[in-house]
Coordinates of C-alpha atoms in Angstrom, one line a residue:
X1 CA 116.7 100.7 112.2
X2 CA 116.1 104.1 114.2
X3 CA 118.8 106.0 112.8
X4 CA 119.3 104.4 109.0
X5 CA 118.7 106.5 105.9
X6 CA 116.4 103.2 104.6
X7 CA 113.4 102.2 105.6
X8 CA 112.4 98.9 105.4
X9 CA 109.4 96.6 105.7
X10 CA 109.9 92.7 105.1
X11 CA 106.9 90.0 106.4
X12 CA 103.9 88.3 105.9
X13 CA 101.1 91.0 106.7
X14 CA 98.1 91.6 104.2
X15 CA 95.3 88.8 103.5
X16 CA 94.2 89.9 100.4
X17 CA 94.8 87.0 98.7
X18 CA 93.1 84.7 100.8
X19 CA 89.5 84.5 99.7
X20 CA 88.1 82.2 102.1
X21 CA 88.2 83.4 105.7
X22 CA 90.6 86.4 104.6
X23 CA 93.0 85.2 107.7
X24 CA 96.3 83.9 105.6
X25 CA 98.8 86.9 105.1
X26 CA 101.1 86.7 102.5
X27 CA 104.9 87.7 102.3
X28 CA 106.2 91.6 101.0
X29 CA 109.0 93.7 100.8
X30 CA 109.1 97.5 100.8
X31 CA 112.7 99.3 100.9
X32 CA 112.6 103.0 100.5
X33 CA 115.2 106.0 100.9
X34 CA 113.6 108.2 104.1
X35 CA 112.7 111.8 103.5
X36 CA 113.3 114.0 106.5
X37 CA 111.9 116.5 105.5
X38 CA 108.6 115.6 104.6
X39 CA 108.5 113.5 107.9
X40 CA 108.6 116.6 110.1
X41 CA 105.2 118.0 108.6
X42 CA 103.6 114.5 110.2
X43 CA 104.0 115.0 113.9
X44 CA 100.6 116.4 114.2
X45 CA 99.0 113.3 113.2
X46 CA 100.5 111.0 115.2
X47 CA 100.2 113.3 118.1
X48 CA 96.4 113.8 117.7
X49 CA 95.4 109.7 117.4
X50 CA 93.9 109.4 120.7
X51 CA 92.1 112.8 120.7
X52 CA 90.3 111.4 117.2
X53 CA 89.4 107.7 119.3
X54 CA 87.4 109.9 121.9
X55 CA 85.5 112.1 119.5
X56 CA 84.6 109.0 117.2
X57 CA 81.4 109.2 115.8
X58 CA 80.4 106.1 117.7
X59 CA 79.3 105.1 120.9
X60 CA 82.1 106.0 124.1
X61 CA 81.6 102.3 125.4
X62 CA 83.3 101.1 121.9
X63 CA 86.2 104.0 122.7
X64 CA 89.6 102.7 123.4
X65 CA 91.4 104.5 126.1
X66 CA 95.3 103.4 124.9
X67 CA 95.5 104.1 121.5
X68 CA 99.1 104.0 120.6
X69 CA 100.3 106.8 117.8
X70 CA 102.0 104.7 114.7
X71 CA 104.9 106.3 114.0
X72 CA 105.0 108.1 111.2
X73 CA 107.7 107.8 108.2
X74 CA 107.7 109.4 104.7
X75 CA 109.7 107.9 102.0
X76 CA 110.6 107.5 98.7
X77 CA 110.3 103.9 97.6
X78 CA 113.0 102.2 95.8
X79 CA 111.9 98.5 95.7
X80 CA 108.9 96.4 96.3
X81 CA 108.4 92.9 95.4
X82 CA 105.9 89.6 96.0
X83 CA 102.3 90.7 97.6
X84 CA 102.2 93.9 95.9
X85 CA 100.1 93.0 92.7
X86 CA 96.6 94.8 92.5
X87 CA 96.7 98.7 93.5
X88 CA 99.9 99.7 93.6
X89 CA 99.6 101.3 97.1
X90 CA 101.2 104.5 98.2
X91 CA 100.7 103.8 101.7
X92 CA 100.6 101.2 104.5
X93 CA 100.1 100.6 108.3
X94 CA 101.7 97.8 109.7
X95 CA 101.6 95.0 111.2
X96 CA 98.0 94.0 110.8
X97 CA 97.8 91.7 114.0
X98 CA 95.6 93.2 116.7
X99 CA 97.7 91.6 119.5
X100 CA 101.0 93.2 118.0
X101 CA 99.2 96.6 117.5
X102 CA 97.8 96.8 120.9
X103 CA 101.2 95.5 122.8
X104 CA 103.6 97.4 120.3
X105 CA 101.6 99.8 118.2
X106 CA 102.0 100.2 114.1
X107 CA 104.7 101.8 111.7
X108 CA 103.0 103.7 109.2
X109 CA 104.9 104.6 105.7
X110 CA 103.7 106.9 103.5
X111 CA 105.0 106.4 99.9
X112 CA 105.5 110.1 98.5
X113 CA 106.9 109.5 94.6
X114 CA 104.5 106.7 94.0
X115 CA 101.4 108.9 95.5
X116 CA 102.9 112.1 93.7
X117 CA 103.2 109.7 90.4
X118 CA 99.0 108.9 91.1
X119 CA 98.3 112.2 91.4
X120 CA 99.7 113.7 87.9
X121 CA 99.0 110.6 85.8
X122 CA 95.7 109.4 87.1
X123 CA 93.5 111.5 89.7
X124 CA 94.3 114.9 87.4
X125 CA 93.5 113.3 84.8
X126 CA 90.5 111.6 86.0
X127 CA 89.1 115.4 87.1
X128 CA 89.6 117.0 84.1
X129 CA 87.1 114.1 82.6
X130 CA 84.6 113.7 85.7
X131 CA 84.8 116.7 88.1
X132 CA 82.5 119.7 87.2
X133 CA 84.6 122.5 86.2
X134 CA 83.9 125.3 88.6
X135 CA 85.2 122.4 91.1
X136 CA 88.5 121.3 89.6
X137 CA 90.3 124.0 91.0
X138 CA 89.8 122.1 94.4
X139 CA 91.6 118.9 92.9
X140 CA 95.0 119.4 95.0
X141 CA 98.3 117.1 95.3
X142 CA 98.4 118.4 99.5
X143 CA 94.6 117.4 100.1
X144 CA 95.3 114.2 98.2
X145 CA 98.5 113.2 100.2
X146 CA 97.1 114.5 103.7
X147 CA 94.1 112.5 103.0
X148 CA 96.5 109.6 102.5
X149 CA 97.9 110.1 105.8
X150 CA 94.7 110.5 107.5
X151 CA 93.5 107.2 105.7
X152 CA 96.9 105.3 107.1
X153 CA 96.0 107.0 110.7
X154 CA 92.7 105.9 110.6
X155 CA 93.4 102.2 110.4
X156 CA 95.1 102.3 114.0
X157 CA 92.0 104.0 115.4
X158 CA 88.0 102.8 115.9
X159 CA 87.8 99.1 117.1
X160 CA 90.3 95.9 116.6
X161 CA 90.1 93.5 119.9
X162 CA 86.2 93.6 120.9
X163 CA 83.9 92.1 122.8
X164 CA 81.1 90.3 121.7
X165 CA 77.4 90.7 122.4
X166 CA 77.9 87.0 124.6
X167 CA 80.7 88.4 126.4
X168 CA 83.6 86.9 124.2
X169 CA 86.6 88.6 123.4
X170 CA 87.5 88.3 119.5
X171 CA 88.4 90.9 116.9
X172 CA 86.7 92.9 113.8
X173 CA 89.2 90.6 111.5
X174 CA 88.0 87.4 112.7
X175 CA 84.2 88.1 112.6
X176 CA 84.4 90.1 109.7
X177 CA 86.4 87.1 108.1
X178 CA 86.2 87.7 103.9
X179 CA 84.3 90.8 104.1
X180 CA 86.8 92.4 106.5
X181 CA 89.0 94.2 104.1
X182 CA 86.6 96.2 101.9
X183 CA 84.7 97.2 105.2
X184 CA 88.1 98.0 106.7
X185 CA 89.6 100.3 103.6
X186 CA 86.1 101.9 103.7
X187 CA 86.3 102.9 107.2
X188 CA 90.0 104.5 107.1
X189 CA 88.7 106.1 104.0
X190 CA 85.7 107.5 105.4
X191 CA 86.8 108.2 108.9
X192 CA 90.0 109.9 107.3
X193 CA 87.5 112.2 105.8
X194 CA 85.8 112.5 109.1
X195 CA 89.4 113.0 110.8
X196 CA 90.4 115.8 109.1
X197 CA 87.1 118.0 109.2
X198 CA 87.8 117.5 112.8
X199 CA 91.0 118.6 112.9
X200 CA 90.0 121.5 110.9
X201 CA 87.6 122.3 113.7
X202 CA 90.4 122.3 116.6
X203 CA 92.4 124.6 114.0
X204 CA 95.1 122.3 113.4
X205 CA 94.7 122.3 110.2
X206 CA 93.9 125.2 107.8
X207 CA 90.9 125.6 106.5
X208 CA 91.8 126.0 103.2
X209 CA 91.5 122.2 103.0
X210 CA 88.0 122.1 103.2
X211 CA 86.3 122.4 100.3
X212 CA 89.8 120.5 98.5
X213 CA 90.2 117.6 100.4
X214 CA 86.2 116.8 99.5
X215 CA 86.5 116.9 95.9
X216 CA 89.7 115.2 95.6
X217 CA 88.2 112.6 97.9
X218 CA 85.2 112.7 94.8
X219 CA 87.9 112.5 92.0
X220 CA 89.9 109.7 94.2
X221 CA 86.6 107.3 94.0
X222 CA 86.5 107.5 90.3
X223 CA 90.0 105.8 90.9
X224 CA 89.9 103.3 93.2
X225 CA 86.5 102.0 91.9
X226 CA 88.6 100.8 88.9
X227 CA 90.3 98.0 90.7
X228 CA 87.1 96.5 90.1
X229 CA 84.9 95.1 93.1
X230 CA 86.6 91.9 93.8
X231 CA 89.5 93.9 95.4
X232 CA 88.7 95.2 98.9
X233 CA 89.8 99.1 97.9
X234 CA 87.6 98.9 94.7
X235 CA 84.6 97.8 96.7
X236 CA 85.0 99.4 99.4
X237 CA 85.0 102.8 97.8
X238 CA 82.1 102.2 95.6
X239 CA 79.8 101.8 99.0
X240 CA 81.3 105.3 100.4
X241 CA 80.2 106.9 97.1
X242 CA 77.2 105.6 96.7
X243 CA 76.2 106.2 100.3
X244 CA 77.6 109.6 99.5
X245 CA 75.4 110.2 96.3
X246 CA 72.6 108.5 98.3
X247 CA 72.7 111.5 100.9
X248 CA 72.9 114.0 98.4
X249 CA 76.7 115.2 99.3
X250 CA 77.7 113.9 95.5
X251 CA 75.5 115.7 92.5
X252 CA 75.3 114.2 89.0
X253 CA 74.8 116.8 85.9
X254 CA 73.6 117.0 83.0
X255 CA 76.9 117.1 80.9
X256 CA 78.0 113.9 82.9
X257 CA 80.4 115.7 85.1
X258 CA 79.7 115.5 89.3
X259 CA 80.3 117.7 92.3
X260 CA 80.2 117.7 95.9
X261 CA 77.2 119.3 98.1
X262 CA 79.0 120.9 100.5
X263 CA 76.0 121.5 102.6
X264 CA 75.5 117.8 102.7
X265 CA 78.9 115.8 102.8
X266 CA 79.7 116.8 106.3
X267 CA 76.7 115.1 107.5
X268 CA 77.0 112.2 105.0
X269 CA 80.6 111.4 105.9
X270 CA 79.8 111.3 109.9
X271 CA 76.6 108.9 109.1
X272 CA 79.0 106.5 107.1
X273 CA 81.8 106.6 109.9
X274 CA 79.0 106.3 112.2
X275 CA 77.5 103.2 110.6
X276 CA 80.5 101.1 109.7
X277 CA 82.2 101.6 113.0
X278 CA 79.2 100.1 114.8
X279 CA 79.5 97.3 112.7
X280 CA 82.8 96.8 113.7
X281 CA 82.4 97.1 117.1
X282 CA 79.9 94.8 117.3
X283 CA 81.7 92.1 114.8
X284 CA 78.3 92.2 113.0
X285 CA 79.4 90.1 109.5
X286 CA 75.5 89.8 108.7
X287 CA 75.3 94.1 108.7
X288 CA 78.4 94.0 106.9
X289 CA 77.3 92.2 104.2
X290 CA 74.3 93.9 103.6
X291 CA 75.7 96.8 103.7
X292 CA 78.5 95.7 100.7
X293 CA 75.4 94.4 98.9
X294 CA 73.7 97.4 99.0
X295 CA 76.2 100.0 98.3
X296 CA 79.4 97.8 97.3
X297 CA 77.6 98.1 93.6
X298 CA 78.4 99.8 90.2
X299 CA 75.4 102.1 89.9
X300 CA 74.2 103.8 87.1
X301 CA 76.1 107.1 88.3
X302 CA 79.1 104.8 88.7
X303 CA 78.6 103.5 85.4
X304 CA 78.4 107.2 83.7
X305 CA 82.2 108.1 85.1
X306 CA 83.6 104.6 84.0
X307 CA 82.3 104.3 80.8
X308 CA 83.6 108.4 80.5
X309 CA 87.5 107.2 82.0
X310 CA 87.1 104.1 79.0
X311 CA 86.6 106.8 76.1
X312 CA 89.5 108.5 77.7
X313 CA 91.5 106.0 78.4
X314 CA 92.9 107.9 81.6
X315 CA 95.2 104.4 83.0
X316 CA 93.6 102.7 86.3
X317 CA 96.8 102.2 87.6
X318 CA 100.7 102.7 87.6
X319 CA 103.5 100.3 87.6
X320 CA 106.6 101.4 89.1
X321 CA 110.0 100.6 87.7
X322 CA 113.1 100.3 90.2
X323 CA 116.5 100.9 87.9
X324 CA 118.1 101.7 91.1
X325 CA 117.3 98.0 92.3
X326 CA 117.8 96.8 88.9
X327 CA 121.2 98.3 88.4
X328 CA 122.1 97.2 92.0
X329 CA 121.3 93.2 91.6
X330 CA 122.6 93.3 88.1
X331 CA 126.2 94.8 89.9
X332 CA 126.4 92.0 92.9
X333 CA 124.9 89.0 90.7
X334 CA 127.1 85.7 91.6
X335 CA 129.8 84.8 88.6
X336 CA 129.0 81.5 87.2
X337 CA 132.6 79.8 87.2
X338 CA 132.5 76.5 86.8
X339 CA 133.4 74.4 89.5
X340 CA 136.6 72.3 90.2

């Protein structure tokens, strides 16, 4: 639907639910109003995908050479419905299967009132309780929502199809099997972050974003960790800020209240990138898992910002209402004659 207004996304993609091998998809529906506009300020992502695969921080023998750019869309979501409990997302990458994405590529979708709705009613909130104050001012809506983007972008790069150790082709998802998600959301996360201190570098995007996109990445794990760990976002963030904190890059203080080292996240975030990528490359479930058990963990320093959010009572997540839907299926709902 190239030249429709709507945008929309019907199929049985993520495997969330499935707790066993984590290969079962489950059926979703997005349908959202396109905005133009906010599409146009995208292109450079997109056009940059294959220039991020060859400067990975990995090994060049993992490097694809055919990375295919996802199209990019921004909308405005109207209506969602069925596999679309836990985090309300305000992004996605599809489809999910590696023999679509390297035939046909993804479609990305970036979901800018729900992610604008996060922003003012849970990750400004959050920093106001858990960001030390002569860093708040670097808690931004634009680092927030280009992080987003990078995080979407970053799904479609690094390795899918591989090749094992024995010589047999496979993928990440199917070796991975139930751990795959949480390592997965952990690498776009972390290799977003990566992404766009690279593309900062080439001067394709402004510098300003530097020190911002860092500590809203800081205030954004406060958030996600509150899915809890049995949801693949929730876990997967709390081993990127624990590695973080590990390294130095995150500081606790004495009033309760954290910062980023910016002397020390650059190297942190490439040595996270570094490590989870390799494990994907190589399909390595037994690294994967002890990495999760190791830093997939509420630590103490986690435990100080959660137990601040539950005196606060700053809400873990949203829940969207659709009137337009709403007032649409109420308008074309079948009479109920009888019948004669």
């Amino acid at each position: 639907m190239q030249d429709s207004k709507l945008d929309i996304t019907i199929g049985p993609y993520e495997t969330y639910e499935d707790k066993i091998f984590g290969y079962k998809a489950t059926f979703e529906a997005f349908i959202g109003v396109r905005d133009d506009e906010a599409t146009a300020q995208l292109k450079l992502f997109g056009d940059n995908l294959q220039v991020l695969e060859e400067n990975l921080p990995m090994d060049n023998v993992y490097k694809s050479k055919d990375v295919n750019a996802a199209p990019i869309r921004v909308i405005q979501l109207i209506c969602s419905a069925r596999d679309v409990k836990g985090p309300q997302i305000v992004a996605f990458n599809l489809p999910n299967d590696e023999r679509i994405v390297k035939d046909r590529g993804t479609s990305m979708v970036m979901l800018k009132n729900l992610t604008e709705a996060k922003f003012k009613l849970i990750l400004l909130p959050i920093a106001e309780v858990c960001v030390a104050k002569k860093q708040e001012e670097f808690v931004d809506f634009n680092s927030f929502f280009t992080h987003t983007i990078c995080h979407e972008c970053c799904h479609g790069i690094g390795p899918h199809t591989i090749v094992l150790p024995n010589g047999q082709k496979s993928t990440v998802r199917l070796e991975l099997q139930e751990l795959y998600s949480a390592i997965e959301e952990a690498k776009a996360d972390i290799v977003g972050l990566w992404a766009l201190r690279f593309l900062v570098s080439q001067d394709l995007l402004s510098k300003t974003l530097l020190k911002s996109m860092y500590v809203s990445f800081l205030a954004g794990c406060f958030r996600s960790v509150r899915f809890g760990l049995q949801e693949a976002h929730g876990k997967g963030q709390a081993l990127q800020f624990n590695w973080l904190y590990e390294k130095g890059a995150f500081t606790l203080h004495s009033d309760e209240t954290f910062s980023v080292d910016f002397s020390k996240v650059e190297g942190a975030v490439e040595s996270l990138s570094r490590e989870i990528l390799t494990i994907q490359a190589k399909g390595d479930k037994e690294a994967a898992g002890l990495l999760l058990q190791k830093y997939g963990v509420i630590t103490k320093p986690l435990e100080v910002a959660l137990r601040k959010l539950q005196d606060v009572q700053v809400p873990v997540d949203i829940a969207p209402s659709f009137p337009i839907a709403e007032e649409m299926l109420k308008t074309h709902e079948p009479s109920h004659h009888p019948v004669k």
